[in-house]
Tab-separated table of N, CA and C in Angstrom:
chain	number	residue	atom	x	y	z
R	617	UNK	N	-20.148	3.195	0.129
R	617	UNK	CA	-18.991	2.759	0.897
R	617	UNK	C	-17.738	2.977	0.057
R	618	UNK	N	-16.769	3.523	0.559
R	618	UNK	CA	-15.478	3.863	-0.050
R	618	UNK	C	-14.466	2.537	-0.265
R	619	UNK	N	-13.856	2.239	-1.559
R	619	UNK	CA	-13.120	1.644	-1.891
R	619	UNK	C	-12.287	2.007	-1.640
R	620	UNK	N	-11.523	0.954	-1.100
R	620	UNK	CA	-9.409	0.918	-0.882
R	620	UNK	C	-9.119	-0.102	-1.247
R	621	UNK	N	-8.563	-0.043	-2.030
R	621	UNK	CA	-7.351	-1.154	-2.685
R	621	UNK	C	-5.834	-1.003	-2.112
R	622	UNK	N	-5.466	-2.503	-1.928
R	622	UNK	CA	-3.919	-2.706	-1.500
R	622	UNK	C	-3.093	-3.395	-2.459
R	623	UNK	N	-2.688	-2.769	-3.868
R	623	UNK	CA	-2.307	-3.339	-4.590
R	623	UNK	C	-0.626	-3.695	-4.347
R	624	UNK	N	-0.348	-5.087	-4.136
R	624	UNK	CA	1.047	-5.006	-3.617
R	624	UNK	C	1.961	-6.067	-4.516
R	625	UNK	N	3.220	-6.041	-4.915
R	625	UNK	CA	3.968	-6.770	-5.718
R	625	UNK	C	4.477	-8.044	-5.204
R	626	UNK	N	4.333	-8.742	-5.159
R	626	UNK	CA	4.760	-10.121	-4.375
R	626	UNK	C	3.783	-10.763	-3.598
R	627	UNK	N	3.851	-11.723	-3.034
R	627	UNK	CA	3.006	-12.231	-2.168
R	627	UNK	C	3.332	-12.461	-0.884
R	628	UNK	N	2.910	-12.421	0.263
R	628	UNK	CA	2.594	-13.479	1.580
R	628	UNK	C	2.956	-14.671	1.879
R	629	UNK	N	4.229	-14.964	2.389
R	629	UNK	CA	4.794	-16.086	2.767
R	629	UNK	C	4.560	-16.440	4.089
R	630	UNK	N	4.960	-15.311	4.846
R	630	UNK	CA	5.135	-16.217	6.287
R	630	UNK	C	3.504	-15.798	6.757
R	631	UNK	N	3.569	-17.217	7.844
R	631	UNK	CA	1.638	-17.582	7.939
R	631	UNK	C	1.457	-16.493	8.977
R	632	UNK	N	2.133	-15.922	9.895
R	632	UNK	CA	1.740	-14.787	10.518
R	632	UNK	C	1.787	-13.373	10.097
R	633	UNK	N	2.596	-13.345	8.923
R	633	UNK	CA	1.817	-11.947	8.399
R	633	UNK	C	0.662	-11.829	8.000
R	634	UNK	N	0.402	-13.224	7.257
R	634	UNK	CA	-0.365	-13.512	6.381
R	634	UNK	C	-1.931	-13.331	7.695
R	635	UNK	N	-1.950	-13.643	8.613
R	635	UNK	CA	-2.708	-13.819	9.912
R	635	UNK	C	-3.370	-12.556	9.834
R	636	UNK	N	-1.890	-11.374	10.468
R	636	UNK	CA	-2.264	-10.332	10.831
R	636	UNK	C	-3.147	-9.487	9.716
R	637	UNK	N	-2.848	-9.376	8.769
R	637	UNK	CA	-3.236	-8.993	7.107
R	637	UNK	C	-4.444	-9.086	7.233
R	638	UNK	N	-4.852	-10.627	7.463
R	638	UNK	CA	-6.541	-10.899	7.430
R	638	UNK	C	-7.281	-10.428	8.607
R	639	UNK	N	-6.580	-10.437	9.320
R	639	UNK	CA	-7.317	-9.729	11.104
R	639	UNK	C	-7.772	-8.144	10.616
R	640	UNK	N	-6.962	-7.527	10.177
R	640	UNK	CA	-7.063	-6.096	9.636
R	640	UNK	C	-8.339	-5.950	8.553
R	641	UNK	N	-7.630	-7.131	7.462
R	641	UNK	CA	-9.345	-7.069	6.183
R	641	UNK	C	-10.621	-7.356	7.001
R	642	UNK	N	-10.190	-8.209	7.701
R	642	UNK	CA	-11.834	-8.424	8.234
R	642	UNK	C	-12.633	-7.032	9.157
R	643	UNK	N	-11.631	-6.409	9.817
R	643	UNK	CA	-11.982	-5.576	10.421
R	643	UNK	C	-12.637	-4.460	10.071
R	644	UNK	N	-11.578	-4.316	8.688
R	644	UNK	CA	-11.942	-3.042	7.409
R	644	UNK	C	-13.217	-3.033	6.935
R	645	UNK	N	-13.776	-4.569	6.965
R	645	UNK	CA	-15.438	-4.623	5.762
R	645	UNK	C	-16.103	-3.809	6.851
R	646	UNK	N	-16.269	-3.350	7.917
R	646	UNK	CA	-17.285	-2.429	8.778
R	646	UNK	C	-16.858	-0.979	7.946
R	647	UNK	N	-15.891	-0.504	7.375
R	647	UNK	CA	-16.018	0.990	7.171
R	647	UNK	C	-15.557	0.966	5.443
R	648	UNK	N	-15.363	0.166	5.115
R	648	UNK	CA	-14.487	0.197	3.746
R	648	UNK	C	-14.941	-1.061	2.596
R	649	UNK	N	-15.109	-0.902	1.308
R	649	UNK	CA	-14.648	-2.175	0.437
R	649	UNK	C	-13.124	-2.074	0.467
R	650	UNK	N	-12.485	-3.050	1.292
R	650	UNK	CA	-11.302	-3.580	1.307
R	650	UNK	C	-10.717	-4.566	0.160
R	651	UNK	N	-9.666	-4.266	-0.970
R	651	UNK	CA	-9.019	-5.077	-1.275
R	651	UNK	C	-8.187	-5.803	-1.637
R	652	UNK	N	-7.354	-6.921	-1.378
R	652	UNK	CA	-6.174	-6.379	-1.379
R	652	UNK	C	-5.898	-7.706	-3.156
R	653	UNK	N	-4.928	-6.677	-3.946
R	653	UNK	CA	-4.691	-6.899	-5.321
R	653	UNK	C	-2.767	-7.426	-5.120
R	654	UNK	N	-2.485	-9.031	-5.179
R	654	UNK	CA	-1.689	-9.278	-5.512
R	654	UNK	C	-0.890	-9.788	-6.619
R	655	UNK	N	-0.078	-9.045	-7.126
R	655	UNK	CA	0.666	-8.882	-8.464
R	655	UNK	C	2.195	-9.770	-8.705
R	656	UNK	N	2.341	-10.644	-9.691
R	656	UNK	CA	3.623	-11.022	-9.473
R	656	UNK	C	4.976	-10.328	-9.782
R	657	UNK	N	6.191	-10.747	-8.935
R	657	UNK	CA	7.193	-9.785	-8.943
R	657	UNK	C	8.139	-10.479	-10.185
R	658	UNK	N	8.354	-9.291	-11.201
R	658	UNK	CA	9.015	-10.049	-12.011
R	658	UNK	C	10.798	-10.434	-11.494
R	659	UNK	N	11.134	-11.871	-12.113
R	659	UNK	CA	12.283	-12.282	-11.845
R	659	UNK	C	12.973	-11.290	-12.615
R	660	UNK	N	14.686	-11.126	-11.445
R	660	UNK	CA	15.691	-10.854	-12.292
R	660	UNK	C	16.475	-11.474	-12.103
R	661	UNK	N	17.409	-12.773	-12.824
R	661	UNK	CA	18.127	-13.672	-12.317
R	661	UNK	C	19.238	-13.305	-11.987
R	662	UNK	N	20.011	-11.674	-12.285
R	662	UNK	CA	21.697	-11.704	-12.657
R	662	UNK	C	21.384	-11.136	-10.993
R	663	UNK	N	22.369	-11.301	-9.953
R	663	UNK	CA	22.727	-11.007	-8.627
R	663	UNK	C	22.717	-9.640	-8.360
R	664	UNK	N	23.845	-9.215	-9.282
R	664	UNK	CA	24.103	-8.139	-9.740
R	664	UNK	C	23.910	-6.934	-10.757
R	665	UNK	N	22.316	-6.824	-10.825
R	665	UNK	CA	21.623	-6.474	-12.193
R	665	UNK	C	21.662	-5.126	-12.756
R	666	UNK	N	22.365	-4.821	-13.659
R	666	UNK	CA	22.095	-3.624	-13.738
R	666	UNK	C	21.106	-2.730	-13.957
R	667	UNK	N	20.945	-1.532	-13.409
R	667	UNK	CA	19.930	-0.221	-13.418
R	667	UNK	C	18.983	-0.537	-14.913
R	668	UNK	N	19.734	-0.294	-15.840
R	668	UNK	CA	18.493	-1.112	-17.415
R	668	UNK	C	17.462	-2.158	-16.879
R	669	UNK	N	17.879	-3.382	-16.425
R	669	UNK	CA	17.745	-4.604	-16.173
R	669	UNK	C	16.748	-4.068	-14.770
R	670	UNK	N	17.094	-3.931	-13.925
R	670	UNK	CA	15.911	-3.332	-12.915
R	670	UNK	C	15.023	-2.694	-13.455
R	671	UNK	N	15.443	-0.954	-14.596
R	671	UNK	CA	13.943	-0.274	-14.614
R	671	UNK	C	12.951	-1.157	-15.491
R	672	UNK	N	13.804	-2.217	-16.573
R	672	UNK	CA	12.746	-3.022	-17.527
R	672	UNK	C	11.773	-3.823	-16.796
R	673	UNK	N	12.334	-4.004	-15.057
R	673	UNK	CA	11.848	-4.839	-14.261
R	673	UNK	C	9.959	-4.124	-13.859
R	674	UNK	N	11.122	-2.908	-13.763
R	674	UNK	CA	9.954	-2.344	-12.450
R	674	UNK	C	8.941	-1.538	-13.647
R	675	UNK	N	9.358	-1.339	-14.493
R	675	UNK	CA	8.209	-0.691	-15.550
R	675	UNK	C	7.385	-1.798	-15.860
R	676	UNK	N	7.614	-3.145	-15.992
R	676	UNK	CA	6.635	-4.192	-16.303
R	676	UNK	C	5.448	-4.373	-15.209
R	677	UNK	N	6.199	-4.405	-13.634
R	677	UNK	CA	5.179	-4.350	-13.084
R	677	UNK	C	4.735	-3.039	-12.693
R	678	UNK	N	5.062	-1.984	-13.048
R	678	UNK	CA	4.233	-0.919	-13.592
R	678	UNK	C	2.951	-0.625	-14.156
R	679	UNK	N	3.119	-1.308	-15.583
R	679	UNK	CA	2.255	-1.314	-16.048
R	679	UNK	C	1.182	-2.228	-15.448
R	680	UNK	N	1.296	-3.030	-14.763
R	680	UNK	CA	0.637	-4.287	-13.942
R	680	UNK	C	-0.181	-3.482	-12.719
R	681	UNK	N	0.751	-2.969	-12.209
R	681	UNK	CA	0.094	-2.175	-11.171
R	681	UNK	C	-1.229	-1.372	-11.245
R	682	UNK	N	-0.635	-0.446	-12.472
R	682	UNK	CA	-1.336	1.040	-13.318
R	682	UNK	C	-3.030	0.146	-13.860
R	683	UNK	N	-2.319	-0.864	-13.978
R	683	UNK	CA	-3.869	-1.320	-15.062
R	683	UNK	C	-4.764	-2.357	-13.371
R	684	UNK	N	-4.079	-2.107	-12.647
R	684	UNK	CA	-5.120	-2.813	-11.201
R	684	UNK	C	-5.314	-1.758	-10.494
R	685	UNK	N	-5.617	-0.662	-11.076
R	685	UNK	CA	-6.192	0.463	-10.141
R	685	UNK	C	-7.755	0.994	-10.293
R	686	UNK	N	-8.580	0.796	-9.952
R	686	UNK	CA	-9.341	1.440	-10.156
R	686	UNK	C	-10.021	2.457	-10.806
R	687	UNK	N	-10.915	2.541	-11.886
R	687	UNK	CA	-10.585	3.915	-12.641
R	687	UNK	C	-11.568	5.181	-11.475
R	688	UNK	N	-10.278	6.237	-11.194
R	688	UNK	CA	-10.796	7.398	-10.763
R	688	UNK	C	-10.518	7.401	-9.151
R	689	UNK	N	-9.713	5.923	-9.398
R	689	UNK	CA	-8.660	6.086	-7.279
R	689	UNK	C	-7.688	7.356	-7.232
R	690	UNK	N	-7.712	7.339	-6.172
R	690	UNK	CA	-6.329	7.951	-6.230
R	690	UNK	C	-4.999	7.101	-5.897
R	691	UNK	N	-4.075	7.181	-6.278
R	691	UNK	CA	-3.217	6.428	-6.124
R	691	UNK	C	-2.113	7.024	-4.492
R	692	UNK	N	-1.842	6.281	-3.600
R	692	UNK	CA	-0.858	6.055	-2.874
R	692	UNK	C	0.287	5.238	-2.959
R	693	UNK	N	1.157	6.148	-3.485
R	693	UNK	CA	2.403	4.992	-3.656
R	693	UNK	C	3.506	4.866	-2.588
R	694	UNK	N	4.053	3.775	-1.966
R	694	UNK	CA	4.851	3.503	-0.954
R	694	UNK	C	5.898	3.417	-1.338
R	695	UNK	N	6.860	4.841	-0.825
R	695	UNK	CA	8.446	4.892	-1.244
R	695	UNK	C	8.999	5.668	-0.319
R	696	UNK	N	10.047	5.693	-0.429
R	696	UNK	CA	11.398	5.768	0.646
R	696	UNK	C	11.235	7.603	0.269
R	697	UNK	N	11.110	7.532	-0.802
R	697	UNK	CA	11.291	9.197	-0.584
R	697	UNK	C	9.966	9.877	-0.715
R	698	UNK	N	8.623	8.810	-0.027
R	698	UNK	CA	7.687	9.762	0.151
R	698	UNK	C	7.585	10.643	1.833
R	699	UNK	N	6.195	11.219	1.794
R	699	UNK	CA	6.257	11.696	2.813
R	699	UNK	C	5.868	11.294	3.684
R	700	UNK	N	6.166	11.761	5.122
R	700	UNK	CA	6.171	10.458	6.215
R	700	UNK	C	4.644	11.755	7.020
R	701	UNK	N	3.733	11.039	7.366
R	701	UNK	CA	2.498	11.646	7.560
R	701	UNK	C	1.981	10.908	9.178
R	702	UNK	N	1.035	11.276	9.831
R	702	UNK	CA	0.305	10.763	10.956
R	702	UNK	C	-0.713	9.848	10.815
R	703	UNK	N	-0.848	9.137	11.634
R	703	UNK	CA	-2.129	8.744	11.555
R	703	UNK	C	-3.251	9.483	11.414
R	704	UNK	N	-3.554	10.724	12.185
R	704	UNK	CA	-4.469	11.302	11.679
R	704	UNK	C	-4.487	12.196	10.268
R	705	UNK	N	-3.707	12.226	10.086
R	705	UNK	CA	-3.209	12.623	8.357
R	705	UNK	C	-4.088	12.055	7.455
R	706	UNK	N	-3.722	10.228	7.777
R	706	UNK	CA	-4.211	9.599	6.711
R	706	UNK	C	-5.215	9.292	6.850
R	707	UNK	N	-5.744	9.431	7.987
R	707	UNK	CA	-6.886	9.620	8.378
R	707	UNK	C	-7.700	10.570	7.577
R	708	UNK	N	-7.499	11.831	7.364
R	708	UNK	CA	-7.888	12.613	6.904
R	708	UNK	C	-7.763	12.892	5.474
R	709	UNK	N	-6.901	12.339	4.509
R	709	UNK	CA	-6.841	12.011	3.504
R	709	UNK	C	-7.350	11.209	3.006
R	710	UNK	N	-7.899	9.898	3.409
R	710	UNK	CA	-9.306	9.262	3.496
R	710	UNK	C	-10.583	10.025	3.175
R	711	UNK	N	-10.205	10.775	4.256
R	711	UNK	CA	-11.970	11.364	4.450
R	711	UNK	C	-12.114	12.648	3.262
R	712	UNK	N	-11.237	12.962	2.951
R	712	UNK	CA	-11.230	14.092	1.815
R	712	UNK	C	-11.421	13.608	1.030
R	713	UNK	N	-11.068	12.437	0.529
R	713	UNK	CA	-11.343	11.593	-0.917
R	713	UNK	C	-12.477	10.659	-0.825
R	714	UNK	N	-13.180	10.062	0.457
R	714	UNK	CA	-14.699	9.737	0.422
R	714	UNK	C	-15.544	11.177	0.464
R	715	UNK	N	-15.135	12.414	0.940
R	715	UNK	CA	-16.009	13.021	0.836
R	715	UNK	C	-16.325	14.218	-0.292
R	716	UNK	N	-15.367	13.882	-1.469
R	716	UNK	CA	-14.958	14.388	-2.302
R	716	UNK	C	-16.284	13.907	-3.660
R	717	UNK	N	-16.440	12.491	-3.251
R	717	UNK	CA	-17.393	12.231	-4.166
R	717	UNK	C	-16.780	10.684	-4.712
R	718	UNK	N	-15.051	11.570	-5.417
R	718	UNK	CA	-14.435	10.762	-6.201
R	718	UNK	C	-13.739	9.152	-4.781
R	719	UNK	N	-14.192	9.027	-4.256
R	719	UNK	CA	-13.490	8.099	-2.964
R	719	UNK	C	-12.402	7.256	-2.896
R	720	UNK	N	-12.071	6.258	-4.004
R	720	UNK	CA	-11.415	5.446	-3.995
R	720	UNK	C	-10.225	6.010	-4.229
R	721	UNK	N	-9.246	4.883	-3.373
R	721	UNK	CA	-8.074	5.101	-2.940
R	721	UNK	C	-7.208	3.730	-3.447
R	722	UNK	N	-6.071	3.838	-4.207
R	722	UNK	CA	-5.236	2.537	-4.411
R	722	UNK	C	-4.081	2.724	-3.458
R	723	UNK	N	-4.040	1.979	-2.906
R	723	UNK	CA	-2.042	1.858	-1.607
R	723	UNK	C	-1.247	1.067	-2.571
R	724	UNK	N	-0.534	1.085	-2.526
R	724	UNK	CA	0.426	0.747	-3.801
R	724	UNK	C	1.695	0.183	-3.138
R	725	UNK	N	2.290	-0.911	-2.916
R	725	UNK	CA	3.263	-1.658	-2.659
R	725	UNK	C	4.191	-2.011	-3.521
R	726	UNK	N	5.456	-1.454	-4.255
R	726	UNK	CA	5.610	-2.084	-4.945
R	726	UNK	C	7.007	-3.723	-4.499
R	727	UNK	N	7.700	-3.795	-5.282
R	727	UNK	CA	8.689	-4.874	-5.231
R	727	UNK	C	9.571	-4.602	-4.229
R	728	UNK	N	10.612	-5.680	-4.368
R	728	UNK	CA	12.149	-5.661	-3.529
R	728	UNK	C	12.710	-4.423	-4.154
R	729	UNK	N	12.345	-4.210	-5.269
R	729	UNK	CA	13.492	-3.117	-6.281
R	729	UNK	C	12.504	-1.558	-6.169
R	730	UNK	N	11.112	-1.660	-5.121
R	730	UNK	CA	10.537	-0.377	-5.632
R	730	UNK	C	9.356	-0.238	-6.562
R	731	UNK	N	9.086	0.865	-6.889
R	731	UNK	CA	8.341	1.462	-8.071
R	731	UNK	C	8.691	1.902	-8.788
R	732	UNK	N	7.721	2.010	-9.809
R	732	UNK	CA	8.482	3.091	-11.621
R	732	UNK	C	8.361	3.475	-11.195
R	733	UNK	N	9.098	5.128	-11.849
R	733	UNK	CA	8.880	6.044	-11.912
R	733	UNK	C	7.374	6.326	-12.240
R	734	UNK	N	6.625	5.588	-13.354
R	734	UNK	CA	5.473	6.098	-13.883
R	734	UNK	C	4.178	5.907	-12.915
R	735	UNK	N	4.237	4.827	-12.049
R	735	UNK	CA	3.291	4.876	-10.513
R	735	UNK	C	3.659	6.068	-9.776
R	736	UNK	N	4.918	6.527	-9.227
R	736	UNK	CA	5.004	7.618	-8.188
R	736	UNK	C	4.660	8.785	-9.237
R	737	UNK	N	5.123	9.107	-10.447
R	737	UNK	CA	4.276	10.361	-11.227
R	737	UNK	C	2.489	9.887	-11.245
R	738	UNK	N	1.970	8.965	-11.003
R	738	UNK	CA	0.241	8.934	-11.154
R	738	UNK	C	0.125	9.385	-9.775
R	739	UNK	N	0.787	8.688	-8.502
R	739	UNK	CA	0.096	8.757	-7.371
R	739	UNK	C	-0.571	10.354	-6.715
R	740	UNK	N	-1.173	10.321	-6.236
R	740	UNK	CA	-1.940	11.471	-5.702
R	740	UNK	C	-1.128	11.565	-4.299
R	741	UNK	N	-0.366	10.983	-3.758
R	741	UNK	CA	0.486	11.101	-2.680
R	741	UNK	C	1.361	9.927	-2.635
R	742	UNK	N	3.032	10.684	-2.393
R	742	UNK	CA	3.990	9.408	-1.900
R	742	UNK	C	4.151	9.313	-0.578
R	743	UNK	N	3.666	8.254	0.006
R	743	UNK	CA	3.627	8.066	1.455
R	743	UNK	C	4.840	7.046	1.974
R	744	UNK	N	5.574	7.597	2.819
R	744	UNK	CA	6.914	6.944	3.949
R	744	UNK	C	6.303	6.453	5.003
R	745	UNK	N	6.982	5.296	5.252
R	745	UNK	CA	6.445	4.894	6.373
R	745	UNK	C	7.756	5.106	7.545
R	746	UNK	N	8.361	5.932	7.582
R	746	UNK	CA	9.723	6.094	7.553
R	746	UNK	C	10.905	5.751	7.467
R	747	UNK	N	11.836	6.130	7.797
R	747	UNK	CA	13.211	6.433	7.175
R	747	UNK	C	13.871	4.925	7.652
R	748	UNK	N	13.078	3.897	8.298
R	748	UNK	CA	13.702	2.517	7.894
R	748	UNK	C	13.496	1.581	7.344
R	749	UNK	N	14.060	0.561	7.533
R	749	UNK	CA	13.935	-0.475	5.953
R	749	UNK	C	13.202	-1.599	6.473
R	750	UNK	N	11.896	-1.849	6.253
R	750	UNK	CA	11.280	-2.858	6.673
R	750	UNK	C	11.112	-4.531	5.622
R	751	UNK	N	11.011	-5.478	5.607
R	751	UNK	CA	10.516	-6.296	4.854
R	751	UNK	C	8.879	-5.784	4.378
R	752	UNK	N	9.026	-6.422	2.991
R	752	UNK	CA	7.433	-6.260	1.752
R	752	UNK	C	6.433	-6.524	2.637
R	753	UNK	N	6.163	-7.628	2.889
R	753	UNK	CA	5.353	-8.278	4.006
R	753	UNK	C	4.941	-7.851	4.991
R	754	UNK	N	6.148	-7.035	6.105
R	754	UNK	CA	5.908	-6.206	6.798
R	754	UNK	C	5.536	-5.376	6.756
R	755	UNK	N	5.574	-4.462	5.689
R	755	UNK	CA	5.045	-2.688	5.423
R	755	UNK	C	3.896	-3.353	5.170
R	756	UNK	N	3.059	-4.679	4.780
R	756	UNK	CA	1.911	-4.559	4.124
R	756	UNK	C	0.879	-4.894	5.284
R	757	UNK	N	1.936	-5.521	6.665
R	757	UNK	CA	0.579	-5.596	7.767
R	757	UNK	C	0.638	-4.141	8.423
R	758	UNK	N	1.725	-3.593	8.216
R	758	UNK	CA	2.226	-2.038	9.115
R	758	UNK	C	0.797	-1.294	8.468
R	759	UNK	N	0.626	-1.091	6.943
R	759	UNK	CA	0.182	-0.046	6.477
R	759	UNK	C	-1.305	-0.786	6.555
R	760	UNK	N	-1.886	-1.967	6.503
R	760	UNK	CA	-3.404	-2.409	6.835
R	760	UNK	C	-4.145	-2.423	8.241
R	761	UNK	N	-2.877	-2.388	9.411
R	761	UNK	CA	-3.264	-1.772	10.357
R	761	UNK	C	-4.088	0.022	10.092
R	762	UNK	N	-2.352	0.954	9.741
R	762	UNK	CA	-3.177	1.984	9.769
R	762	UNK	C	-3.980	2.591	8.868
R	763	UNK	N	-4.466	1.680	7.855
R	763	UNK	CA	-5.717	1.991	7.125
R	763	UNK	C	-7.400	1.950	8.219
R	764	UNK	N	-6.854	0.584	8.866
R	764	UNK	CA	-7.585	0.550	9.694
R	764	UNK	C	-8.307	1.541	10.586
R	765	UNK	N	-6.616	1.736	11.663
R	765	UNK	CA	-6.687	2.673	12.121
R	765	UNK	C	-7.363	4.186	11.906
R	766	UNK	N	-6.789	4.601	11.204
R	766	UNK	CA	-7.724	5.768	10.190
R	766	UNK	C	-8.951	6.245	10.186
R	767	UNK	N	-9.595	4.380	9.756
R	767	UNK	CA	-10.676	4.629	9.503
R	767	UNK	C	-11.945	4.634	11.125
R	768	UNK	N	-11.124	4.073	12.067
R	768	UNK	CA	-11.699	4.560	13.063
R	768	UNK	C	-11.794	5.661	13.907
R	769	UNK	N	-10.109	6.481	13.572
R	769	UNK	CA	-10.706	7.712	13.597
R	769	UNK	C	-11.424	8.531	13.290
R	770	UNK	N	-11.499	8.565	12.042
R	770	UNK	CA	-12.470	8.687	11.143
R	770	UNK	C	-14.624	8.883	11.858
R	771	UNK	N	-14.597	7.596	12.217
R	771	UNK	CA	-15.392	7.315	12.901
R	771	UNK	C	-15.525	7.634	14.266
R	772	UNK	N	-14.763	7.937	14.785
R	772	UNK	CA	-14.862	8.251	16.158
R	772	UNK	C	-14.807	7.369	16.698
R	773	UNK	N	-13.751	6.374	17.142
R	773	UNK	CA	-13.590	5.182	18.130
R	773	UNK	C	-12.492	5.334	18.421
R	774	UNK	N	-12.617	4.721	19.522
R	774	UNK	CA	-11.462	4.766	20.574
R	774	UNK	C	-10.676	4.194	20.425
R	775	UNK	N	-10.424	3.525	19.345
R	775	UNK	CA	-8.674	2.378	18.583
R	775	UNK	C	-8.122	3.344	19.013
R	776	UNK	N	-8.061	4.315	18.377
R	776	UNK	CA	-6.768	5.267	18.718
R	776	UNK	C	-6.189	5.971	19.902
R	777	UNK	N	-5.285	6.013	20.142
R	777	UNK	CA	-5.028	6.984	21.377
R	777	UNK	C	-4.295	7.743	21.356
């Protein structure tokens, strides 16, 4: 069974994301080891922080990230300037990497501020969910749906249409 990891920076506040999230994991244990890896977001107290002060941010949980991956996933990292793909895409990028041998897959969420640089240079694909600005929380039930999703195409079921 193919591993996916949802390694994401922050946590789950409001109780209905938090809902939908688990509706999706539960769904996932039929085709997948589902799991999802939450990381804390480091504080930056100044309002106004400068670029230093952010990358020291985002390289810490960098390294946080990098060391909750799986050895031999591939990495998916979620950024604004990745590429914006189909469902059956990722669908199929799935199935190339379970049927590859090597299977596991990390989704990668990072903070309010983003990712290092040094996650989007590991990832094996930067994936957009597109070109608007959603809340953390939100991209993380958006993108466990279509893991889901995926994976029933994948399978041949009729989720999809």
């Amino acid at each position: 069974m193919q591993n996916i990891d949802l390694i994401c920076v922050g946590k789950l506040n409001a109780k209905y994301f938090a809902e939908g999230v688990a509706e999706y994991q539960k769904r996932l244990a039929a085709f997948a080891s589902f799991r999802i890896v939450e990381l804390p977001e480091e504080k930056i107290e100044e309002k106004n922080a400068s670029d230093a002060v952010v990358k020291k941010a985002l390289d810490k949980e960098g390294r946080a990230i990098l060391g909750s991956v799986r050895k031999g996933a591939a990495i998916v990292a979620l950024c604004i300037e990745g590429k914006q793909i189909s469902s059956e895409e990722l669908a199929q990028f799935l199935a190339d990497r379970a049927n590859s041998g090597a299977g596991d897959v990390a989704f990668v969420i990072g903070s309010s501020h983003g990712l290092s640089d040094e996650v989007k240079r590991a990832a094996a694909l930067r994936f957009s969910m597109g070109r608007i600005t959603m809340p953390h929380q939100l991209a993380r039930l958006v993108l466990t749906e279509q893991i889901y999703r995926a994976c029933t195409i994948n399978a041949g079921m009729k989720y999809h249409k």
